[in-house]
Amino acid sequence: MAHATISGAPAHGGQGSVPPGHHVQGGHDEHHDHESLKTFGFWMFLITDCILFGTLFATYLVLRFNTSGGPTAEELFQMPIIIAETFILLTSSFTSGLAVLEMKKGNKKGLIGWLAVTAALGAAFIALEVSEFVHLVHEGATISTSAFLSAFFTLVGTHGLHVTVGLVWMIALMIQLAQRGITPVTDRKVTIISLYWHFLDVVWIFVFSLVYLLGVM
Amino acid sequence: MAQHQTVSNGHGGHNGGHGGGHGSLKSYVIGFALSIVLTIIPLVVVMNGMLGRVGMTVVVLAAATLQFIVQLVFFMHIREEEKPRYNLMALLLGILLLLTIVIGSIWIMSMNVVAH
């Protein structure tokens, strides 16, 4: 059913992605423009998200020495776990790229397979982060201990939340891909989640550098 | 199976006309290798306490910035965008705002005696 749309016929078909009021003339071309506009819209979201993280980074950098007699960054951070998290996330960014490559080849199994690997790596990252937070709280370093820790948990926690949302989204998309196959709509969705995942990797690189590396220096 | 053939042909041909926008296996592998190297360099420098405080900060910031560019070029394909480079322009505006917020906050708060 869904494939009727792709094979050049006007995009009137049963696909929910074309708004009712949308005047379709050019068939595939029009549809493609619509999908690429959505990708552009997602770039806009990423840029606003960048500014959100920028604000949290600024807060952290300003407050990082205000430990109020509590533990400092140097005493708290366990670098082996952080290094493992970093390499897991870098690898998952790579595997999400491989998923997009498989999609371009039209290989649905390969696409879902690499997305599953990416999701598994993302889940491993979240598990390590949660265990790190639990460890910190056991050490008596909670979000209300000092301004430094409030800023730390807000920044790192916001990134973790983004990864968790991406994970749920990716699993939902894998189900949709299994049902519908590779269509222009699922193609765009995979492109977008891949962009999102690379973006999270970029944010983590700055968390790793500015929070952890500068913290233990 | 035959259906998928149509999909990939039609779509691939279409994108080909626009200059693609999703890279190749080679570009992903290069990007991945570079990002690993750019993670290990600051890590080794900081963990072994090489260089002074300022030197280490410069290395960490430089590696992070390069890594950001690697991700944009090799993974997010910012260079393969279609003609009017709206994504890139919007991104540059975003980075300008971001640096203003971060550097401005640090600068203002460094004037604040109570904060220290």
Coordinates of N, CA and C in Angstrom, one line a residue, chain A residues 55-179:
Chain A
T55 N 23.5 27.2 27.6 CA 23.1 27.9 28.9 C 23.5 27.0 30.1
L56 N 23.2 25.7 30.0 CA 23.6 24.8 31.1 C 25.1 24.7 31.3
F57 N 25.8 24.7 30.1 CA 27.3 24.7 30.2 C 27.8 26.0 30.9
A58 N 27.2 27.1 30.5 CA 27.7 28.4 31.1 C 27.4 28.4 32.6
T59 N 26.2 27.9 33.0 CA 25.9 27.8 34.4 C 26.9 26.9 35.1
Y60 N 27.2 25.8 34.6 CA 28.2 24.8 35.2 C 29.6 25.5 35.3
L61 N 30.0 26.1 34.2 CA 31.4 26.6 34.2 C 31.5 27.8 35.3
V62 N 30.4 28.5 35.5 CA 30.5 29.6 36.4 C 30.4 29.1 37.9
L63 N 29.7 28.0 38.1 CA 29.5 27.5 39.4 C 30.4 26.4 39.9
R64 N 31.3 25.9 39.0 CA 32.0 24.7 39.3 C 32.9 24.7 40.5
F65 N 33.3 25.9 40.9 CA 34.2 25.9 42.1 C 33.4 26.2 43.4
N66 N 32.1 26.4 43.2 CA 31.3 26.7 44.4 C 30.8 25.5 45.1
T67 N 31.7 24.8 45.8 CA 31.4 23.5 46.3 C 30.8 23.6 47.7
S68 N 30.8 24.8 48.3 CA 30.1 25.0 49.6 C 30.6 24.0 50.6
G69 N 31.9 23.7 50.6 CA 32.4 22.7 51.6 C 32.2 21.3 51.3
G70 N 31.4 21.0 50.2 CA 31.1 19.6 49.8 C 32.3 19.1 49.0
P71 N 32.1 17.9 48.4 CA 33.1 17.3 47.6 C 33.4 18.0 46.3
T72 N 34.6 18.0 45.8 CA 35.0 18.7 44.6 C 34.9 17.7 43.4
A73 N 35.0 18.3 42.2 CA 35.0 17.5 41.0 C 36.1 16.4 41.0
E74 N 37.3 16.9 41.5 CA 38.4 16.0 41.5 C 38.2 14.8 42.4
E75 N 37.5 15.0 43.5 CA 37.3 13.9 44.5 C 36.2 12.9 44.0
L76 N 35.3 13.4 43.1 CA 34.1 12.6 42.8 C 34.2 11.8 41.5
F77 N 34.8 12.4 40.5 CA 34.7 11.8 39.2 C 35.5 10.5 39.1
Q78 N 34.9 9.4 38.6 CA 35.6 8.1 38.4 C 35.9 8.0 36.9
M79 N 37.1 8.4 36.5 CA 37.4 8.4 35.1 C 37.2 7.2 34.3
P80 N 37.5 6.0 34.8 CA 37.3 4.8 34.0 C 35.9 4.6 33.5
I81 N 34.9 4.9 34.3 CA 33.5 4.8 33.9 C 33.2 5.9 32.8
I82 N 33.7 7.1 33.0 CA 33.5 8.2 32.1 C 34.1 7.8 30.7
I83 N 35.3 7.3 30.7 CA 36.0 6.9 29.5 C 35.2 5.9 28.7
A84 N 34.7 4.9 29.5 CA 33.9 3.8 28.9 C 32.7 4.4 28.2
E85 N 32.0 5.3 29.0 CA 30.8 6.0 28.4 C 31.1 6.7 27.1
T86 N 32.2 7.4 27.1 CA 32.6 8.2 26.0 C 32.8 7.3 24.7
F87 N 33.5 6.2 24.9 CA 33.8 5.4 23.7 C 32.5 4.7 23.3
I88 N 31.6 4.3 24.2 CA 30.4 3.7 23.9 C 29.6 4.6 23.0
L89 N 29.5 5.9 23.4 CA 28.7 6.9 22.7 C 29.3 7.2 21.3
L90 N 30.6 7.3 21.3 CA 31.3 7.5 20.0 C 31.0 6.4 19.0
T91 N 31.1 5.1 19.5 CA 30.8 4.0 18.6 C 29.3 4.0 18.2
S92 N 28.4 4.4 19.1 CA 27.0 4.3 18.7 C 26.7 5.4 17.6
S93 N 27.5 6.5 17.7 CA 27.3 7.5 16.6 C 27.7 6.9 15.3
F94 N 28.8 6.2 15.3 CA 29.3 5.5 14.1 C 28.3 4.5 13.6
T95 N 27.7 3.6 14.5 CA 26.8 2.6 14.0 C 25.5 3.2 13.5
S96 N 25.1 4.4 14.1 CA 23.9 5.0 13.5 C 24.2 5.5 12.1
G97 N 25.4 5.9 11.8 CA 25.8 6.2 10.4 C 25.7 5.0 9.5
L98 N 26.2 3.9 10.0 CA 26.1 2.6 9.2 C 24.7 2.3 8.9
A99 N 23.8 2.5 9.9 CA 22.4 2.3 9.6 C 21.8 3.1 8.5
V100 N 22.2 4.4 8.4 CA 21.8 5.2 7.3 C 22.4 4.7 6.0
L101 N 23.6 4.2 6.0 CA 24.2 3.7 4.8 C 23.4 2.5 4.3
E102 N 23.1 1.6 5.2 CA 22.3 0.4 4.8 C 21.0 0.8 4.2
M103 N 20.4 1.9 4.8 CA 19.1 2.3 4.3 C 19.2 2.8 2.8
K104 N 20.3 3.5 2.6 CA 20.5 4.0 1.2 C 20.7 2.9 0.2
K105 N 21.2 1.7 0.7 CA 21.3 0.6 -0.2 C 20.0 -0.1 -0.3
G106 N 19.0 0.3 0.5 CA 17.7 -0.4 0.4 C 17.6 -1.7 1.2
N107 N 18.6 -1.8 2.1 CA 18.7 -3.1 2.9 C 18.0 -2.9 4.3
K108 N 16.7 -3.3 4.3 CA 15.9 -3.1 5.5 C 16.5 -3.8 6.7
K109 N 16.9 -5.1 6.5 CA 17.4 -5.9 7.6 C 18.7 -5.3 8.2
G110 N 19.6 -4.8 7.3 CA 20.8 -4.2 7.8 C 20.5 -2.9 8.5
L111 N 19.5 -2.1 8.0 CA 19.1 -0.9 8.7 C 18.7 -1.2 10.1
I112 N 17.7 -2.1 10.2 CA 17.2 -2.4 11.6 C 18.2 -3.0 12.5
G113 N 19.1 -3.8 11.9 CA 20.2 -4.4 12.7 C 21.1 -3.3 13.3
W114 N 21.6 -2.4 12.4 CA 22.5 -1.4 13.0 C 21.8 -0.4 13.9
L115 N 20.5 -0.2 13.7 CA 19.7 0.6 14.6 C 19.7 -0.1 16.0
A116 N 19.5 -1.4 15.9 CA 19.4 -2.2 17.2 C 20.8 -2.1 17.9
V117 N 21.9 -2.2 17.2 CA 23.2 -2.1 17.8 C 23.3 -0.7 18.5
T118 N 22.9 0.3 17.7 CA 23.0 1.7 18.2 C 22.2 1.8 19.5
A119 N 21.0 1.3 19.5 CA 20.1 1.4 20.7 C 20.7 0.6 21.9
A120 N 21.3 -0.5 21.6 CA 22.0 -1.3 22.7 C 23.1 -0.5 23.3
L121 N 23.9 0.1 22.4 CA 25.0 1.0 23.0 C 24.5 2.1 23.8
G122 N 23.4 2.7 23.2 CA 22.8 3.9 24.0 C 22.3 3.4 25.3
A123 N 21.7 2.2 25.4 CA 21.2 1.7 26.7 C 22.4 1.4 27.6
A124 N 23.5 0.9 27.1 CA 24.7 0.7 27.9 C 25.2 2.0 28.5
F125 N 25.2 3.0 27.7 CA 25.6 4.4 28.1 C 24.7 4.8 29.3
I126 N 23.4 4.7 29.1 CA 22.5 5.2 30.2 C 22.7 4.4 31.4
A127 N 22.9 3.0 31.3 CA 23.1 2.2 32.5 C 24.3 2.7 33.3
L128 N 25.4 3.0 32.5 CA 26.6 3.4 33.2 C 26.4 4.8 33.9
E129 N 25.7 5.7 33.2 CA 25.4 7.0 33.8 C 24.6 6.9 35.0
V130 N 23.6 6.0 35.0 CA 22.7 5.9 36.2 C 23.6 5.3 37.3
S131 N 24.4 4.3 37.0 CA 25.2 3.7 38.1 C 26.2 4.8 38.6
E132 N 26.7 5.7 37.8 CA 27.5 6.8 38.2 C 26.8 7.7 39.2
F133 N 25.6 8.1 38.8 CA 24.7 9.0 39.6 C 24.4 8.3 41.0
V134 N 24.1 7.0 40.9 CA 23.8 6.3 42.2 C 25.0 6.3 43.1
H135 N 26.2 6.1 42.5 CA 27.5 6.1 43.2 C 27.7 7.5 43.9
L136 N 27.4 8.6 43.1 CA 27.6 9.9 43.6 C 26.7 10.2 44.8
V137 N 25.4 9.8 44.7 CA 24.5 10.0 45.8 C 24.9 9.2 47.0
H138 N 25.4 8.0 46.8 CA 25.9 7.2 48.0 C 27.1 7.9 48.7
E139 N 27.9 8.6 47.9 CA 29.0 9.4 48.4 C 28.5 10.7 49.2
G140 N 27.2 10.9 49.1 CA 26.7 12.1 49.7 C 26.7 13.3 48.8
A141 N 26.9 13.1 47.5 CA 27.0 14.2 46.6 C 25.6 14.2 45.8
T142 N 24.6 14.9 46.4 CA 23.3 15.0 45.7 C 23.2 16.3 45.1
I143 N 22.1 16.5 44.4 CA 21.8 17.7 43.6 C 21.7 18.9 44.5
S144 N 21.4 18.7 45.8 CA 21.2 19.9 46.7 C 22.5 20.1 47.6
T145 N 23.5 19.3 47.3 CA 24.7 19.5 48.2 C 25.4 20.8 48.0
S146 N 25.6 21.2 46.7 CA 26.3 22.5 46.5 C 25.9 23.0 45.1
A147 N 26.2 24.3 44.9 CA 25.9 24.9 43.6 C 26.6 24.1 42.4
F148 N 27.8 23.7 42.7 CA 28.6 22.9 41.7 C 27.8 21.6 41.3
L149 N 27.3 20.9 42.3 CA 26.6 19.6 42.0 C 25.2 19.9 41.4
S150 N 24.5 21.0 41.8 CA 23.2 21.3 41.2 C 23.5 21.5 39.7
A151 N 24.5 22.3 39.3 CA 24.8 22.6 37.9 C 25.2 21.3 37.2
F152 N 26.0 20.5 37.9 CA 26.5 19.2 37.3 C 25.3 18.3 37.0
F153 N 24.5 18.0 38.0 CA 23.4 17.1 37.7 C 22.4 17.6 36.7
T154 N 22.2 18.9 36.6 CA 21.3 19.5 35.6 C 21.8 19.3 34.2
L155 N 23.1 19.6 34.1 CA 23.7 19.5 32.7 C 23.8 18.1 32.3
V156 N 24.5 17.2 33.1 CA 24.7 15.8 32.7 C 23.3 15.1 32.6
G157 N 22.4 15.4 33.6 CA 21.1 14.8 33.6 C 20.3 15.1 32.3
T158 N 20.4 16.4 31.9 CA 19.6 16.8 30.7 C 20.1 16.0 29.5
H159 N 21.5 15.9 29.4 CA 22.0 15.1 28.3 C 21.5 13.6 28.4
G160 N 21.5 13.1 29.6 CA 21.1 11.7 29.8 C 19.6 11.5 29.4
L161 N 18.8 12.5 29.7 CA 17.4 12.5 29.4 C 17.2 12.5 27.8
H162 N 18.0 13.3 27.2 CA 18.0 13.4 25.7 C 18.3 12.0 25.1
V163 N 19.3 11.3 25.7 CA 19.7 10.0 25.2 C 18.5 9.0 25.4
T164 N 17.9 9.1 26.6 CA 16.8 8.2 26.9 C 15.6 8.4 25.9
V165 N 15.3 9.7 25.6 CA 14.2 10.0 24.7 C 14.6 9.4 23.3
G166 N 15.9 9.6 22.9 CA 16.3 9.1 21.6 C 16.2 7.6 21.5
L167 N 16.4 6.9 22.7 CA 16.4 5.5 22.7 C 14.9 5.0 22.5
V168 N 14.0 5.6 23.2 CA 12.6 5.2 23.0 C 12.1 5.5 21.6
W169 N 12.5 6.6 21.1 CA 12.2 7.0 19.7 C 12.8 6.0 18.7
M170 N 14.0 5.6 18.9 CA 14.7 4.7 18.0 C 14.0 3.3 18.0
I171 N 13.6 2.9 19.2 CA 12.9 1.6 19.2 C 11.5 1.7 18.5
A172 N 10.8 2.8 18.7 CA 9.5 3.0 18.0 C 9.7 3.0 16.5
L173 N 10.8 3.6 16.1 CA 11.1 3.7 14.6 C 11.5 2.3 14.1
M174 N 12.2 1.5 14.9 CA 12.5 0.2 14.4 C 11.2 -0.6 14.2
I175 N 10.2 -0.5 15.1 CA 9.0 -1.2 14.9 C 8.3 -0.7 13.6
Q176 N 8.3 0.6 13.4 CA 7.6 1.2 12.2 C 8.3 0.7 10.9
L177 N 9.7 0.6 11.0 CA 10.4 0.2 9.8 C 10.1 -1.3 9.5
A178 N 9.9 -2.1 10.6 CA 9.6 -3.5 10.4 C 8.2 -3.6 9.7
Q179 N 7.3 -2.7 10.0 CA 6.0 -2.8 9.5 C 5.9 -2.2 8.1

